[in-house]
Amino acid sequence: MSKTEKARTRSADLAVSLYQELRARGASSYDKVVADLELDIDERERCRTELLNLGLIVPTNSKHDSRLDVESGAPPEAETDTVAVIDPEIALLRLLQREQQRLQAHLAEADRSYSTLESLAGRFLRPGTLTKGSEVEVEVLTDYRRIQQVLEDMSHVVQHEEALMHPGTLQREYPERVLERDRRQLDKGVRIRAIFNQRFASVPEQAAYFRRKAEQGAEIRMSPVVPMNMVIADHHFALIPLDPSNPTLGAILARGAALVRSYLALYEYCWHTATPYGEVVNSEQGGDGLTEQQRAALRMLASGMKDEKIARSMGVSLRTVSRMLSELMAELGASSRFEAGVRAARLGWLD
């Protein structure tokens, strides 16, 4: 037995002995009883506190005064150190009653807090309250800390599926935070799907992140083109950039199936055209000799997208895009980029 345990045992034994002595004497001076038992100052205070907390003794007060004694000059009971002894059965009942009252107070406070939170955040915490797609809400978020908190909130309330895509690199501290969120969701049985730019699979830190994410149970696909950041939770919440060409400006939080299903359709298209993580991507498609990166650049060129946006979407430099498009124009025999897009479409290079 350790010294601490021995001290506790001795303290309990002393409290029991003191209580038995007080009970044998009836209401009496506390100081006199502890002096007779030869308890030191620390033991005396420790036993008094313990017996008072258990309700086994109570200080006497004006209710215990004898009118004859007071009239004859004796001090009132409230001014003495006399204590009255309470039977263990009564003390136990009082202790249980006190704890019951305390528990009821805690429950009442918890109920008030729940009602307040429910009224303030009911729409966000309970996607089912949104009527079948007829009700939508949009919130613009420009503070980075608020955006991170929304991501945390979504990870806590998602119950079935989270779908995300990320076109760029992750900050050094960001992967660990995301992986921890993934672990919480996967433990709840949530399906996680993620699309990343395949260019970053060759970056050691990013490759390690993709591997760890997949090992935890997330489904990952790689694509040469990822149009924007996007997080969709349970088909009810979507977090997208305020401006896809400049993610630093902020984000939009969309609530409601009627609005989110549009973003989900875009996501599903990107998901089905992406390559499952771990599969070897054939760099040549058909007999054209085009790589997936070149084919993606042609599609964006044909859609009228400018070089700057193509570079951001593909995660490459503007110089790389300019060189790639010049090579494609030369191969197509086109004198302009518009002509290159038209010829590529006619030849079926965009299929």
Short mmCIF file of C-alpha atoms in Angstrom, two decimals:
data_model
loop_
_atom_site.label_atom_id
_atom_site.label_comp_id
_atom_site.label_asym_id
_atom_site.label_seq_id
_atom_site.Cartn_x
_atom_site.Cartn_y
_atom_site.Cartn_z
CA MET A 1 0.00 0.00 0.00
CA SER A 2 1.38 3.44 -0.94
CA LYS A 3 1.87 6.28 1.52
CA THR A 4 -1.08 8.14 0.01
CA GLU A 5 -3.39 5.15 0.42
CA LYS A 6 -2.18 4.63 4.00
CA ALA A 7 -2.86 8.28 4.80
CA ARG A 8 -6.38 8.04 3.37
CA THR A 9 -7.10 4.88 5.33
CA ARG A 10 -5.87 6.47 8.55
CA SER A 11 -7.95 9.59 7.88
CA ALA A 12 -11.08 7.48 7.34
CA ASP A 13 -10.42 5.44 10.48
CA LEU A 14 -9.95 8.60 12.54
CA ALA A 15 -13.17 10.10 11.17
CA VAL A 16 -15.08 6.92 12.10
CA SER A 17 -13.57 6.86 15.61
CA LEU A 18 -14.36 10.54 16.10
CA TYR A 19 -17.94 10.09 14.90
CA GLN A 20 -18.49 7.14 17.24
CA GLU A 21 -17.14 9.13 20.17
CA LEU A 22 -19.29 12.16 19.37
CA ARG A 23 -22.34 9.95 19.03
CA ALA A 24 -21.62 8.29 22.38
CA ARG A 25 -21.42 11.68 24.10
CA GLY A 26 -24.31 13.37 22.26
CA ALA A 27 -24.09 17.07 21.37
CA SER A 28 -20.77 18.15 22.84
CA SER A 29 -17.75 20.37 22.32
CA TYR A 30 -15.89 19.30 19.19
CA ASP A 31 -12.57 20.66 20.46
CA LYS A 32 -12.88 18.73 23.72
CA VAL A 33 -13.58 15.42 21.97
CA VAL A 34 -10.66 15.73 19.53
CA ALA A 35 -8.41 16.75 22.41
CA ASP A 36 -9.41 13.63 24.34
CA LEU A 37 -8.63 11.54 21.25
CA GLU A 38 -5.24 13.32 20.95
CA LEU A 39 -5.70 14.35 17.30
CA ASP A 40 -3.28 16.92 15.87
CA ILE A 41 -4.48 20.13 14.19
CA ASP A 42 -4.41 18.75 10.63
CA GLU A 43 -6.29 15.58 11.60
CA ARG A 44 -8.84 17.57 13.58
CA GLU A 45 -9.67 19.87 10.62
CA ARG A 46 -9.61 17.05 8.09
CA CYS A 47 -12.05 14.94 10.14
CA ARG A 48 -14.33 17.89 10.79
CA THR A 49 -14.52 18.71 7.08
CA GLU A 50 -15.21 15.12 6.13
CA LEU A 51 -17.95 14.62 8.73
CA LEU A 52 -19.58 17.94 7.83
CA ASN A 53 -19.52 17.09 4.09
CA LEU A 54 -21.11 13.73 4.78
CA GLY A 55 -23.76 15.37 6.94
CA LEU A 56 -22.89 13.20 9.95
CA ILE A 57 -22.42 16.23 12.20
CA VAL A 58 -23.89 19.73 12.14
CA PRO A 59 -22.89 22.81 14.18
CA THR A 60 -25.48 23.67 16.75
CA ASN A 61 -27.31 26.98 16.31
CA SER A 62 -30.05 29.08 17.88
CA LYS A 63 -32.53 26.24 17.36
CA HIS A 64 -30.65 24.22 19.98
CA ASP A 65 -30.59 26.99 22.64
CA SER A 66 -32.03 26.25 26.05
CA ARG A 67 -33.93 29.33 27.20
CA LEU A 68 -33.07 28.60 30.84
CA ASP A 69 -29.36 28.31 30.04
CA VAL A 70 -29.33 31.50 27.98
CA GLU A 71 -31.23 33.42 30.69
CA SER A 72 -28.72 32.18 33.26
CA GLY A 73 -25.81 33.62 31.26
CA ALA A 74 -24.67 30.64 29.11
CA PRO A 75 -23.54 31.57 25.56
CA PRO A 76 -25.96 30.76 22.71
CA GLU A 77 -25.24 27.49 20.90
CA ALA A 78 -24.35 29.38 17.71
CA GLU A 79 -21.35 30.92 19.53
CA THR A 80 -19.90 27.60 20.70
CA ASP A 81 -18.03 24.77 18.95
CA THR A 82 -20.68 22.25 19.97
CA VAL A 83 -21.82 19.88 17.23
CA ALA A 84 -24.88 17.65 17.02
CA VAL A 85 -24.59 14.10 15.68
CA ILE A 86 -26.83 12.89 12.84
CA ASP A 87 -27.80 9.23 12.38
CA PRO A 88 -26.11 7.62 9.33
CA GLU A 89 -29.46 6.70 7.77
CA ILE A 90 -30.68 10.28 7.91
CA ALA A 91 -27.35 11.63 6.69
CA LEU A 92 -27.46 9.26 3.72
CA LEU A 93 -31.00 10.31 2.79
CA ARG A 94 -30.05 13.97 3.00
CA LEU A 95 -26.92 13.36 0.89
CA LEU A 96 -28.96 11.59 -1.80
CA GLN A 97 -31.54 14.35 -1.75
CA ARG A 98 -28.83 17.00 -2.14
CA GLU A 99 -27.23 15.15 -5.06
CA GLN A 100 -30.64 14.70 -6.67
CA GLN A 101 -31.32 18.43 -6.45
CA ARG A 102 -27.88 19.17 -7.90
CA LEU A 103 -28.47 16.75 -10.77
CA GLN A 104 -31.87 18.28 -11.48
CA ALA A 105 -30.27 21.72 -11.61
CA HIS A 106 -27.63 20.47 -14.07
CA LEU A 107 -30.28 18.85 -16.25
CA ALA A 108 -32.36 22.02 -16.25
CA GLU A 109 -29.30 24.06 -17.28
CA ALA A 110 -28.42 21.54 -20.00
CA ASP A 111 -32.00 21.70 -21.29
CA ARG A 112 -31.87 25.49 -21.46
CA SER A 113 -28.52 25.39 -23.29
CA TYR A 114 -29.82 22.80 -25.74
CA SER A 115 -32.92 24.86 -26.51
CA THR A 116 -30.80 27.94 -27.13
CA LEU A 117 -28.37 26.12 -29.43
CA GLU A 118 -31.20 24.40 -31.27
CA SER A 119 -32.92 27.69 -32.00
CA LEU A 120 -29.68 29.37 -33.13
CA ALA A 121 -28.15 26.53 -35.18
CA GLY A 122 -31.01 24.19 -35.93
CA ARG A 123 -30.82 24.65 -39.66
CA PHE A 124 -27.13 23.82 -39.84
CA LEU A 125 -27.13 20.95 -37.38
CA ARG A 126 -30.29 19.33 -38.74
CA PRO A 127 -30.24 19.10 -42.52
CA GLY A 128 -33.53 17.17 -42.39
CA THR A 129 -35.34 20.34 -41.38
CA LEU A 130 -34.80 21.69 -44.89
CA THR A 131 -37.87 20.78 -46.87
CA LYS A 132 -37.33 18.61 -49.91
CA GLY A 133 -34.98 20.95 -51.68
CA SER A 134 -37.34 23.92 -51.63
CA GLU A 135 -35.37 25.89 -49.08
CA VAL A 136 -31.78 27.06 -49.56
CA GLU A 137 -29.38 29.34 -47.75
CA VAL A 138 -26.11 30.92 -48.85
CA GLU A 139 -23.49 32.40 -46.55
CA VAL A 140 -20.37 34.25 -47.70
CA LEU A 141 -17.27 33.50 -45.60
CA THR A 142 -14.23 35.77 -45.86
CA ASP A 143 -12.46 34.97 -42.59
CA TYR A 144 -10.02 32.04 -42.79
CA ARG A 145 -10.72 30.98 -39.19
CA ARG A 146 -14.45 30.95 -39.86
CA ILE A 147 -13.91 28.76 -42.94
CA GLN A 148 -11.83 26.30 -40.90
CA GLN A 149 -14.50 26.20 -38.20
CA VAL A 150 -17.18 25.49 -40.83
CA LEU A 151 -15.09 22.57 -42.08
CA GLU A 152 -14.86 21.26 -38.52
CA ASP A 153 -18.61 21.70 -38.02
CA MET A 154 -19.39 19.87 -41.26
CA SER A 155 -17.12 16.98 -40.24
CA HIS A 156 -19.07 16.61 -37.00
CA VAL A 157 -22.56 16.66 -38.51
CA VAL A 158 -21.96 14.62 -41.68
CA GLN A 159 -23.57 11.19 -41.32
CA HIS A 160 -23.34 9.47 -44.71
CA GLU A 161 -20.90 10.88 -47.26
CA GLU A 162 -18.37 13.64 -47.79
CA ALA A 163 -17.13 14.48 -51.28
CA LEU A 164 -14.25 16.87 -51.85
CA MET A 165 -11.83 17.97 -54.53
CA HIS A 166 -8.66 20.00 -54.23
CA PRO A 167 -6.72 21.40 -57.22
CA GLY A 168 -3.56 22.60 -55.45
CA THR A 169 -1.01 21.66 -52.82
CA LEU A 170 -1.73 21.44 -49.10
CA GLN A 171 -0.02 23.54 -46.47
CA ARG A 172 2.39 21.74 -44.12
CA GLU A 173 0.06 21.86 -41.09
CA TYR A 174 -3.08 21.22 -43.16
CA PRO A 175 -2.69 17.46 -43.95
CA GLU A 176 -2.59 16.39 -40.30
CA ARG A 177 -5.75 18.37 -39.52
CA VAL A 178 -7.56 16.86 -42.51
CA LEU A 179 -6.40 13.31 -41.72
CA GLU A 180 -7.67 13.66 -38.17
CA ARG A 181 -11.06 14.81 -39.46
CA ASP A 182 -11.06 11.85 -41.84
CA ARG A 183 -10.41 9.43 -38.98
CA ARG A 184 -13.35 10.77 -36.99
CA GLN A 185 -15.71 10.50 -39.95
CA LEU A 186 -14.55 7.07 -41.11
CA ASP A 187 -14.97 5.76 -37.56
CA LYS A 188 -18.63 6.86 -37.81
CA GLY A 189 -19.08 4.96 -41.07
CA VAL A 190 -18.98 8.04 -43.31
CA ARG A 191 -17.89 7.47 -46.92
CA ILE A 192 -15.16 9.89 -48.00
CA ARG A 193 -14.39 10.59 -51.67
CA ALA A 194 -11.61 12.93 -52.79
CA ILE A 195 -10.32 14.14 -56.17
CA PHE A 196 -6.80 15.57 -56.44
CA ASN A 197 -4.65 16.92 -59.26
CA GLN A 198 -2.53 14.01 -60.52
CA ARG A 199 0.42 16.36 -61.03
CA PHE A 200 1.03 16.38 -57.28
CA ALA A 201 1.27 12.60 -57.01
CA SER A 202 4.96 13.01 -57.90
CA VAL A 203 5.60 15.42 -55.01
CA PRO A 204 6.91 13.32 -52.07
CA GLU A 205 4.98 15.12 -49.31
CA GLN A 206 1.76 15.10 -51.31
CA ALA A 207 2.22 11.47 -52.35
CA ALA A 208 2.65 10.52 -48.67
CA TYR A 209 -0.55 12.39 -47.82
CA PHE A 210 -2.52 10.63 -50.58
CA ARG A 211 -1.20 7.25 -49.39
CA ARG A 212 -2.13 7.89 -45.73
CA LYS A 213 -5.57 9.16 -46.71
CA ALA A 214 -6.21 6.04 -48.80
CA GLU A 215 -4.87 3.73 -46.08
CA GLN A 216 -7.37 5.20 -43.63
CA GLY A 217 -10.22 4.20 -45.94
CA ALA A 218 -10.89 7.27 -48.08
CA GLU A 219 -11.62 6.74 -51.80
CA ILE A 220 -9.22 8.81 -53.90
CA ARG A 221 -9.11 9.61 -57.61
CA MET A 222 -6.57 11.63 -59.57
CA SER A 223 -7.33 13.96 -62.48
CA PRO A 224 -5.22 16.19 -64.74
CA VAL A 225 -7.79 18.96 -64.23
CA VAL A 226 -9.52 19.86 -60.96
CA PRO A 227 -11.68 22.96 -61.51
CA MET A 228 -11.98 24.26 -57.94
CA ASN A 229 -11.91 23.54 -54.23
CA MET A 230 -15.13 21.87 -53.14
CA VAL A 231 -16.49 20.08 -50.07
CA ILE A 232 -19.97 18.51 -50.15
CA ALA A 233 -21.51 16.89 -47.05
CA ASP A 234 -24.56 14.62 -47.15
CA HIS A 235 -25.90 16.35 -50.30
CA HIS A 236 -27.07 19.17 -48.02
CA PHE A 237 -23.98 21.35 -47.51
CA ALA A 238 -21.44 22.59 -50.04
CA LEU A 239 -18.37 24.74 -49.41
CA ILE A 240 -16.98 26.31 -52.60
CA PRO A 241 -14.62 29.23 -53.33
CA LEU A 242 -16.04 32.72 -53.69
CA ASP A 243 -13.89 33.06 -56.81
CA PRO A 244 -12.42 29.79 -58.24
CA SER A 245 -9.60 31.78 -59.86
CA ASN A 246 -8.59 33.28 -56.49
CA PRO A 247 -9.41 30.96 -53.52
CA THR A 248 -7.89 33.43 -51.04
CA LEU A 249 -10.90 35.77 -51.41
CA GLY A 250 -13.10 33.50 -49.30
CA ALA A 251 -15.74 30.81 -49.65
CA ILE A 252 -19.47 30.28 -50.03
CA LEU A 253 -21.36 27.94 -47.73
CA ALA A 254 -24.48 26.64 -49.49
CA ARG A 255 -27.22 24.81 -47.59
CA GLY A 256 -30.15 22.95 -49.09
CA ALA A 257 -30.43 20.04 -51.52
CA ALA A 258 -31.95 22.19 -54.28
CA LEU A 259 -28.74 24.20 -54.54
CA VAL A 260 -26.19 21.59 -53.53
CA ARG A 261 -27.33 19.00 -56.09
CA SER A 262 -25.98 21.26 -58.86
CA TYR A 263 -22.52 21.21 -57.32
CA LEU A 264 -22.89 17.48 -56.75
CA ALA A 265 -23.57 16.94 -60.46
CA LEU A 266 -20.32 18.74 -61.29
CA TYR A 267 -18.50 16.68 -58.72
CA GLU A 268 -19.90 13.39 -60.07
CA TYR A 269 -18.73 14.29 -63.58
CA CYS A 270 -15.22 15.00 -62.29
CA TRP A 271 -15.29 11.81 -60.23
CA HIS A 272 -16.23 9.55 -63.16
CA THR A 273 -13.65 11.09 -65.48
CA ALA A 274 -10.85 10.83 -62.90
CA THR A 275 -8.55 7.83 -62.41
CA PRO A 276 -8.72 5.71 -59.23
CA TYR A 277 -5.70 6.28 -57.02
CA GLY A 278 -2.99 3.67 -57.53
CA GLU A 279 -3.94 2.78 -61.09
CA VAL A 280 -1.39 3.46 -63.80
CA VAL A 281 -2.63 6.15 -66.15
CA ASN A 282 -1.97 5.48 -69.82
CA SER A 283 -0.30 8.62 -71.08
CA GLU A 284 -1.49 8.00 -74.65
CA GLN A 285 -5.11 7.72 -75.66
CA GLY A 286 -6.08 6.23 -79.02
CA GLY A 287 -3.72 6.85 -81.93
CA ASP A 288 -3.44 10.58 -81.41
CA GLY A 289 -0.47 10.44 -79.09
CA LEU A 290 -1.99 13.02 -76.75
CA THR A 291 -1.31 12.84 -73.06
CA GLU A 292 -4.17 13.35 -70.63
CA GLN A 293 -2.68 16.72 -69.73
CA GLN A 294 -2.66 17.83 -73.37
CA ARG A 295 -6.18 16.54 -73.91
CA ALA A 296 -7.39 18.46 -70.82
CA ALA A 297 -5.65 21.63 -72.03
CA LEU A 298 -7.37 21.27 -75.41
CA ARG A 299 -10.80 20.86 -73.80
CA MET A 300 -10.33 24.02 -71.77
CA LEU A 301 -8.98 25.87 -74.81
CA ALA A 302 -12.02 24.82 -76.84
CA SER A 303 -14.32 26.07 -74.07
CA GLY A 304 -12.80 29.55 -74.39
CA MET A 305 -10.83 29.48 -71.16
CA LYS A 306 -7.85 31.83 -70.99
CA ASP A 307 -4.30 30.62 -70.45
CA GLU A 308 -4.18 31.92 -66.87
CA LYS A 309 -7.23 29.89 -65.87
CA ILE A 310 -5.94 26.81 -67.66
CA ALA A 311 -2.66 27.08 -65.75
CA ARG A 312 -4.45 27.44 -62.40
CA SER A 313 -6.80 24.53 -63.13
CA MET A 314 -3.95 22.24 -64.16
CA GLY A 315 -1.61 23.36 -61.41
CA VAL A 316 1.18 24.32 -63.83
CA SER A 317 2.90 27.55 -64.78
CA LEU A 318 1.64 29.93 -67.44
CA ARG A 319 4.81 29.28 -69.43
CA THR A 320 4.11 25.53 -69.44
CA VAL A 321 0.57 26.10 -70.73
CA SER A 322 1.79 28.46 -73.47
CA ARG A 323 4.41 25.95 -74.59
CA MET A 324 1.91 23.06 -74.53
CA LEU A 325 -0.70 24.93 -76.55
CA SER A 326 1.90 26.08 -79.09
CA GLU A 327 2.97 22.47 -79.61
CA LEU A 328 -0.66 21.38 -80.04
CA MET A 329 -1.33 24.18 -82.53
CA ALA A 330 1.69 23.10 -84.53
CA GLU A 331 0.56 19.47 -84.52
CA LEU A 332 -2.95 20.47 -85.59
CA GLY A 333 -1.64 22.86 -88.24
CA ALA A 334 -3.73 25.66 -86.77
CA SER A 335 -2.85 29.33 -87.11
CA SER A 336 -4.90 30.42 -84.08
CA ARG A 337 -6.02 28.90 -80.84
CA PHE A 338 -9.65 29.11 -81.83
CA GLU A 339 -8.85 27.16 -85.00
CA ALA A 340 -6.92 24.62 -82.91
CA GLY A 341 -9.98 24.04 -80.75
CA VAL A 342 -12.26 23.61 -83.75
CA ARG A 343 -9.89 21.16 -85.49
CA ALA A 344 -9.38 19.16 -82.29
CA ALA A 345 -13.15 18.79 -81.93
CA ARG A 346 -13.56 17.67 -85.56
CA LEU A 347 -10.81 15.08 -85.19
CA GLY A 348 -12.40 13.69 -82.02
CA TRP A 349 -9.43 14.65 -79.87
CA LEU A 350 -11.72 16.12 -77.23
CA ASP A 351 -13.84 12.95 -76.78
#
